[in-house]
Amino acid sequence: SHISLFWLTKWAPQAASDFSTICGAIFDESARKDDEVFRLAIADLNLNNEILETEKITFSVEFVDGNNPFQAVQEACELMNRGILALVSSIGCMSAGSLQTLADAMHIPHLLIQRSPAGTPRSDCSPTSRFPGTDDYTLMVRPPVYLNEVIMQVVSEYSWQKFILFYDSEFDIRGIEDFLDRTSQQGMDVSLQKVESNINMMITSLFRTMRVEELHRYRDTLRRAVLFMSPATAKAFITEVVETNLVAFDCHWILINEEISDYDLQELVMKSIGRLTLVRQTFPMPQNTTQRCVKHNHRINTSLCDLKNPKAQQLEISNRYIYDSVLLLANTFHRKLEDRKWHSMASLSCIRKNSKPWQGGKSMLDTVKKFGVSGLTSFLEFTDNGTNPNIFFEILGTNYGEDRGRGLATWDPVHGLNGTLTDRKLENNMRGVVLRVVTVLEEPFVMVSENVLGKPKKYQGYSIDVLDALSNYLGFKYEIYVAPDHKYGSLQPDGQWNGLMGELVFKRADVGLSALTITSERESAVDFTTRYMDYSVGVLLRKAERTVDMFACLAPFDLSLWACIAGTVLLVGILVYLLNWLNPPRLPMGPVSSTTLYNSMWFVYGSFVQQGGEVPYTTLATRMMMGVWWMFALIVISSYTANLAAFLTISRIENSIQSLQDLSKQTDLPYGTVLDSAVYDQVRSKSMNPFERDPMYSQMWRMINRTGGGDNNVEESKEGIRKHTGCGCVCY
């Protein structure tokens, strides 16, 4: 199937039989709007007597499968058989290469308008291998793809060093290889992620497969992102990530695609949050309708050039190039009719083995390349290498809450970027706004000072300091109050939220401020700021009471050992007395140093505690006895000193509960948590979920939910700390 275009000339009766089929066109089956604009272009030219004079245009329209190059070539051969003078195609890269080879072989000028599948950004078509010495008869109506250069300039101007690049499944990622190479050379950290057709399933799989810490890091990565995708995919993708709270108000995303209409622009701005920058192709045209619609010797249909017309607002880029291509060929054909040496008959057969190309094709190609036309694309012309050099991009920016994008800068291949791009922070745009803030008291985040009679409560704490700083920076004021039930909030059996969460869900408060744990269930109902504290679940136990023991010095030795030492002192003292009595010393002794039983006992005890003695025992037997005793005393004293030091410096606290597993296995100590907290909800959900039932959580839930949860659980953490029951309270 194909689209074929015929010019039937009636300017001279004798030449009427010489010119039958003038031009053929092959369109992709998705190019329905191209067909519509094609018909309008022909209608305009048939009414224009300055271009075609008395000639008229007839045409027939059929479509080809863009993924079937053989079908495209077959239809092109059929058109050449009818005697075409030029071929216009609006088709993708897969079939464009085959048509290009055929046009080179038959010397038929070929005006190619490259299409991308499903409106995704374009990628350069792979070069077609050509025979040496042959001319390139394919003219690229759409300019080369400059997306690599534009996005590199924009990212550099914004000073981005780390971002994620999303591309949809229809986009040829090879089209931005040059951009990725340049970012790598400049040390930028760029992540790639393909966006599947089922975006909802893709987002759901992220929440299912990622841990909480990984999900938080992924959210941080999404603060800066570049989107290479069609407007339809971008709208669906932005909608999903906003509804699932994957992005926050401080995010900045860049969407780059030549094909972004004003209608798409408005929808994208409405669906996004944070800051959005859009890069699209633009066509410099006068704002005056008369100047836009009248081009040299031709008047364009007002439904295509009038900005107020709905059709003109939804005009696709390929539609513009279709119109201008038909206009260019009409002017070219009119010039060639005046050349009597031109071989205007081009009835060819590309199926025969010895087929000869059209003799007038080179002259036709040179005329097309020599002249240009002013139309819907501003000005259409070709360089010597057969490309259209005229392309312009506009860079639009918007912040959350704005109606539509503001012009930030422009870009073209000759002058580069015209304008300045800065990645601005959140602006002070909340002057005069009064926010109602709900909180739950939790030290040290939110506390209340003692209330002075007749004065309102004064709140303080870390979160209050952050709120005050935001208030001063953004200019808003706030009223703060404590949640009526003093709970953080959980989803009740009837599907309603209570606590702080309920105040937010039912719009009774604008902001929630407290040490509120981020959970997937809560994120589905409210938006969270970036977390400022990470914590793990722990168990709070009351310390064991410690008493002061006055006889702790006796602890290193057992009582039986102390008794043995005392008996040994008595025994050795008696032996020393007996030895001195049986064999008295030769030297005279005074009354102080006499060898009485009392003095012997005192001497033995003093030597044991390393204090010496007063009685000099000079006999050999006594000295041998005392030498052995001193050695015994040295060993005992050394052992005592070592044990006493260890006893005084090492305080071993025996605690059998070291984890949640240990807590769940015992039943001696009752335990609980804060009602409707994140831990309370987690234990309940894991113990009652039939697909994820965990014995540990089931046992914990039985203990926590004993008598309906009233015995072991508390309303707030302060109450749990104040309890003196010896129970363990799980931190929320």
Coordinates of C-alpha atoms in Angstrom, one line a residue, residues 186-514:
Q186 CA 33.4 15.0 32.3
G187 CA 33.0 12.8 35.4
M188 CA 29.2 12.9 35.6
D189 CA 27.4 10.1 37.4
V190 CA 24.6 9.1 35.0
S191 CA 22.2 6.2 35.6
L192 CA 20.1 4.6 32.8
Q193 CA 16.6 3.1 33.3
K194 CA 14.2 1.9 30.7
V195 CA 10.5 2.8 31.2
E196 CA 8.4 -0.2 30.3
S197 CA 5.0 0.1 28.6
N198 CA 3.2 -0.9 31.8
I199 CA 4.4 1.9 34.1
N200 CA 2.2 1.0 37.0
M201 CA 3.6 -2.5 37.2
M202 CA 7.2 -1.1 36.9
I203 CA 6.6 1.3 39.9
T204 CA 4.9 -1.5 41.9
S205 CA 7.9 -3.8 41.4
L206 CA 10.2 -1.1 42.8
F207 CA 8.3 -1.0 46.0
R208 CA 8.1 -4.8 46.1
T209 CA 11.8 -5.6 45.4
M210 CA 13.6 -2.7 47.1
R211 CA 14.3 -2.4 50.8
V212 CA 13.4 0.7 52.6
E213 CA 17.0 2.0 52.6
E214 CA 17.3 1.3 48.9
L215 CA 14.0 3.1 48.2
H216 CA 15.2 6.2 50.1
R217 CA 18.4 6.3 48.0
Y218 CA 16.3 5.8 44.8
R219 CA 14.2 8.8 45.8
D220 CA 17.3 10.9 46.3
T221 CA 18.5 9.9 42.8
L222 CA 15.1 11.0 41.3
R223 CA 15.6 14.6 42.4
R224 CA 17.5 15.1 39.1
A225 CA 16.3 13.3 36.0
V226 CA 16.3 13.5 32.2
L227 CA 13.4 12.0 30.2
F228 CA 13.9 10.8 26.6
M229 CA 10.4 9.7 25.9
S230 CA 7.2 10.6 24.1
P231 CA 4.8 13.1 25.7
A232 CA 2.2 10.4 26.2
T233 CA 4.7 8.2 28.1
A234 CA 6.1 11.2 30.0
K235 CA 2.6 12.1 31.2
A236 CA 1.8 8.6 32.3
F237 CA 5.2 8.2 34.0
I238 CA 5.1 11.6 35.8
T239 CA 1.6 10.8 37.0
E240 CA 2.6 7.5 38.5
V241 CA 5.7 8.7 40.3
V242 CA 3.9 11.7 41.8
E243 CA 0.9 9.6 43.0
T244 CA 3.3 7.0 44.6
N245 CA 5.4 9.8 46.3
L246 CA 8.6 8.9 44.5
V247 CA 9.4 12.6 43.9
A248 CA 9.2 15.7 46.1
F249 CA 8.8 19.4 45.5
D250 CA 12.6 19.9 45.3
C251 CA 12.9 17.7 42.2
H252 CA 14.0 19.0 38.8
W253 CA 13.2 17.0 35.6
I254 CA 14.2 17.7 32.0
L255 CA 12.0 16.3 29.2
I256 CA 13.6 16.5 25.8
N257 CA 11.7 15.7 22.6
E258 CA 11.3 17.6 19.4
E259 CA 7.6 16.8 19.3
I260 CA 6.0 18.5 22.3
S261 CA 2.8 20.4 21.4
D262 CA 1.3 23.2 23.5
Y263 CA -1.5 20.9 24.6
D264 CA 1.1 18.3 25.8
L265 CA 3.0 21.1 27.5
Q266 CA 0.0 22.2 29.6
E267 CA -0.8 18.7 30.7
L268 CA 2.8 17.9 31.6
V269 CA 3.0 21.1 33.8
M270 CA -0.3 20.2 35.5
K271 CA 0.8 16.6 36.3
S272 CA 4.3 17.4 37.5
I273 CA 5.6 18.8 40.8
G274 CA 8.8 20.5 41.6
R275 CA 10.6 22.1 38.6
L276 CA 10.1 20.9 35.0
T277 CA 12.3 22.0 32.0
L278 CA 11.0 21.1 28.5
V279 CA 13.2 21.1 25.4
R280 CA 11.4 21.0 22.0
Q281 CA 11.9 22.1 18.4
T282 CA 10.4 25.4 17.5
F283 CA 9.8 27.3 14.2
P284 CA 10.5 31.0 14.2
M285 CA 7.4 32.6 12.6
P286 CA 5.9 36.1 12.8
Q287 CA 3.1 36.5 15.3
N288 CA 1.0 38.4 12.8
T289 CA -1.4 36.0 11.1
T290 CA -1.2 37.7 7.7
Q291 CA 2.6 37.4 7.7
R292 CA 2.5 33.8 8.8
C293 CA 0.0 32.7 6.2
V294 CA 1.3 34.5 3.1
K295 CA 4.7 33.2 1.9
H296 CA 6.1 34.8 -1.3
N297 CA 3.9 33.5 -4.1
H298 CA 1.8 31.2 -2.0
R299 CA -1.0 31.5 0.6
I300 CA -1.0 28.8 3.3
N301 CA -4.3 27.3 4.5
T302 CA -5.4 29.3 7.6
S303 CA -6.3 26.1 9.5
L304 CA -2.5 25.4 9.5
C305 CA -0.9 28.8 10.0
D306 CA -3.4 30.6 12.3
L307 CA -2.3 30.2 15.9
K308 CA -5.9 30.5 17.1
N309 CA -7.1 27.6 15.0
P310 CA -7.2 24.2 17.0
K311 CA -5.8 22.3 14.0
A312 CA -2.8 24.6 13.9
Q313 CA -2.1 24.2 17.6
Q314 CA -2.1 20.4 17.3
L315 CA 0.1 20.3 14.2
E316 CA 2.8 17.7 14.3
I317 CA 6.3 18.4 13.1
S318 CA 6.1 15.9 10.3
N319 CA 2.9 17.6 9.1
R320 CA 4.8 20.9 8.7
Y321 CA 7.6 19.2 6.6
I322 CA 5.0 17.4 4.5
Y323 CA 3.3 20.6 3.5
D324 CA 6.6 22.4 2.7
S325 CA 7.9 19.4 0.8
V326 CA 4.9 19.4 -1.5
L327 CA 5.3 23.2 -1.9
L328 CA 9.0 22.8 -2.7
L329 CA 8.3 20.1 -5.4
A330 CA 5.5 22.2 -7.0
N331 CA 7.9 25.2 -7.4
T332 CA 10.7 22.9 -8.7
F333 CA 8.4 21.2 -11.2
H334 CA 7.2 24.6 -12.5
R335 CA 10.8 25.6 -13.1
K336 CA 11.7 22.4 -14.9
L337 CA 8.7 22.7 -17.3
E338 CA 10.4 25.8 -18.7
D339 CA 13.6 23.8 -19.5
R340 CA 13.1 22.3 -23.0
K341 CA 16.2 20.0 -22.6
W342 CA 14.8 18.3 -19.5
H343 CA 13.8 14.7 -19.8
S344 CA 10.4 14.9 -18.2
M345 CA 9.3 11.4 -19.0
A346 CA 10.4 9.0 -16.2
S347 CA 8.5 5.8 -16.8
L348 CA 10.9 3.3 -15.3
S349 CA 10.9 -0.4 -14.3
C350 CA 13.0 -1.3 -11.3
I351 CA 12.2 -5.0 -11.6
R352 CA 14.0 -5.7 -14.9
K353 CA 17.6 -6.8 -14.7
N354 CA 18.9 -4.2 -17.2
S355 CA 16.8 -1.3 -16.0
K356 CA 18.2 2.1 -16.8
P357 CA 17.8 5.1 -14.4
W358 CA 16.0 8.3 -15.3
Q359 CA 18.1 10.6 -17.4
G360 CA 16.4 13.8 -16.0
G361 CA 16.8 12.8 -12.3
K362 CA 20.1 14.5 -11.8
S363 CA 18.8 17.8 -13.2
M364 CA 15.6 17.5 -11.0
L365 CA 17.7 16.8 -7.9
D366 CA 20.0 19.8 -8.5
T367 CA 17.0 22.1 -9.0
V368 CA 15.4 20.9 -5.7
K369 CA 18.7 21.5 -3.9
K370 CA 19.2 24.9 -5.5
F371 CA 16.0 26.5 -4.4
G372 CA 14.1 26.7 -1.1
V373 CA 10.7 27.7 0.0
S374 CA 9.2 29.6 2.9
G375 CA 6.4 27.7 4.5
L376 CA 5.2 26.2 7.8
T377 CA 8.8 25.3 8.9
S378 CA 10.0 28.9 8.4
F379 CA 12.4 28.1 5.5
L380 CA 13.0 24.7 3.9
E381 CA 16.3 24.4 2.0
F382 CA 19.1 21.8 1.5
T383 CA 22.9 22.0 1.7
D384 CA 25.2 20.3 -0.7
N385 CA 25.2 17.1 1.3
G386 CA 21.4 16.9 1.1
T387 CA 20.4 17.9 4.7
N388 CA 18.2 20.7 6.0
P389 CA 20.3 23.0 8.1
N390 CA 17.5 25.0 9.7
I391 CA 16.5 23.9 13.1
F392 CA 15.8 25.7 16.4
F393 CA 15.1 24.5 19.9
E394 CA 13.3 26.4 22.7
I395 CA 13.9 25.6 26.4
L396 CA 10.9 26.2 28.6
G397 CA 10.9 26.1 32.4
T398 CA 8.2 25.9 35.0
N399 CA 7.8 25.6 38.7
Y400 CA 5.1 23.8 40.6
G401 CA 1.9 25.7 40.6
E402 CA 2.6 27.6 37.4
D403 CA 0.1 27.4 34.5
R404 CA 2.5 26.9 31.6
G405 CA 6.2 27.0 30.8
R406 CA 8.2 30.2 30.6
G407 CA 10.8 30.7 27.8
L408 CA 14.2 30.3 29.3
A409 CA 16.6 30.0 26.3
T410 CA 16.9 29.0 22.7
W411 CA 19.4 26.8 20.8
D412 CA 20.5 26.4 17.2
P413 CA 23.5 24.7 15.6
V414 CA 25.1 28.0 14.5
H415 CA 24.8 30.2 17.7
G416 CA 24.5 27.5 20.3
L417 CA 22.6 28.4 23.5
N418 CA 21.1 31.8 23.7
G419 CA 20.1 32.5 27.3
T420 CA 21.2 31.6 30.8
L421 CA 20.0 28.5 32.7
T422 CA 20.3 28.2 36.5
D423 CA 19.0 25.5 38.7
R424 CA 17.2 27.7 41.2
K425 CA 16.1 26.6 44.6
L426 CA 12.7 26.9 46.1
E427 CA 11.5 30.5 46.0
N428 CA 10.0 32.5 48.8
N429 CA 6.4 32.2 47.5
M430 CA 4.5 31.6 50.7
R431 CA 4.2 35.1 52.1
G432 CA 0.9 35.5 54.0
V433 CA 0.1 31.8 54.2
V434 CA -0.9 30.4 57.6
L435 CA -0.4 26.6 57.9
R436 CA -2.2 24.5 60.5
V437 CA 0.4 22.1 61.9
V438 CA -0.5 18.9 63.8
T439 CA 2.0 17.2 66.1
V440 CA 2.6 14.4 68.6
L441 CA 4.9 15.2 71.5
E442 CA 8.2 13.2 71.4
E443 CA 11.4 14.3 72.9
P444 CA 13.7 15.7 71.7
F445 CA 11.8 16.4 68.4
V446 CA 8.7 18.1 69.7
M447 CA 8.3 19.2 73.3
V448 CA 6.1 21.6 75.2
S449 CA 7.4 23.9 77.9
E450 CA 5.6 24.5 81.1
N451 CA 2.5 26.5 80.5
V452 CA 2.4 29.9 82.2
L453 CA -1.1 30.8 83.3
G454 CA -2.9 33.0 80.7
K455 CA -0.3 32.3 78.0
P456 CA -0.5 29.8 75.1
K457 CA 1.7 26.7 75.1
K458 CA 5.2 27.1 73.8
Y459 CA 6.6 24.3 71.7
Q460 CA 10.3 23.5 71.3
G461 CA 12.6 20.8 70.0
Y462 CA 14.5 19.9 66.9
S463 CA 11.5 19.7 64.6
I464 CA 10.2 23.0 65.9
D465 CA 13.5 24.6 65.1
V466 CA 13.4 23.3 61.5
L467 CA 9.8 24.5 61.2
D468 CA 10.8 28.0 62.4
A469 CA 13.7 28.1 59.9
L470 CA 11.4 27.1 57.0
S471 CA 8.9 29.7 58.2
N472 CA 11.5 32.5 58.1
Y473 CA 12.8 31.4 54.7
L474 CA 9.5 30.8 52.9
G475 CA 7.6 33.5 54.7
F476 CA 4.6 31.5 56.1
K477 CA 3.1 31.5 59.6
Y478 CA 1.8 28.5 61.4
E479 CA -0.6 27.3 64.1
I480 CA 0.4 24.2 66.0
Y481 CA -1.7 21.7 68.0
V482 CA -1.4 18.2 69.3
A483 CA -3.3 15.3 67.7
P484 CA -6.5 14.8 69.7
D485 CA -5.8 11.1 70.5
H486 CA -2.1 11.6 70.9
K487 CA -1.4 8.9 68.3
Y488 CA 0.8 8.8 65.2
G489 CA -1.9 7.1 63.3
S490 CA -2.6 3.8 61.6
L491 CA -5.2 2.4 59.2
Q492 CA -8.2 1.2 61.1
P493 CA -10.4 -1.8 60.1
D494 CA -13.0 0.5 58.7
G495 CA -10.4 2.0 56.3
Q496 CA -10.0 5.3 58.2
W497 CA -6.9 6.8 59.6
N498 CA -6.6 8.0 63.2
G499 CA -4.0 10.1 65.0
L500 CA -1.8 12.6 63.3
M501 CA -2.3 10.7 60.0
G502 CA -6.0 11.1 60.3
E503 CA -5.7 14.9 60.8
L504 CA -3.7 15.1 57.5
V505 CA -5.9 12.8 55.5
F506 CA -9.1 14.6 56.5
K507 CA -7.5 18.0 55.7
R508 CA -7.9 19.2 59.2
A509 CA -4.2 20.0 59.2
D510 CA -1.8 21.1 56.4
V511 CA 1.4 19.8 57.9
G512 CA 2.3 16.9 60.3
L513 CA 5.3 17.5 62.5
S514 CA 6.8 14.7 64.7

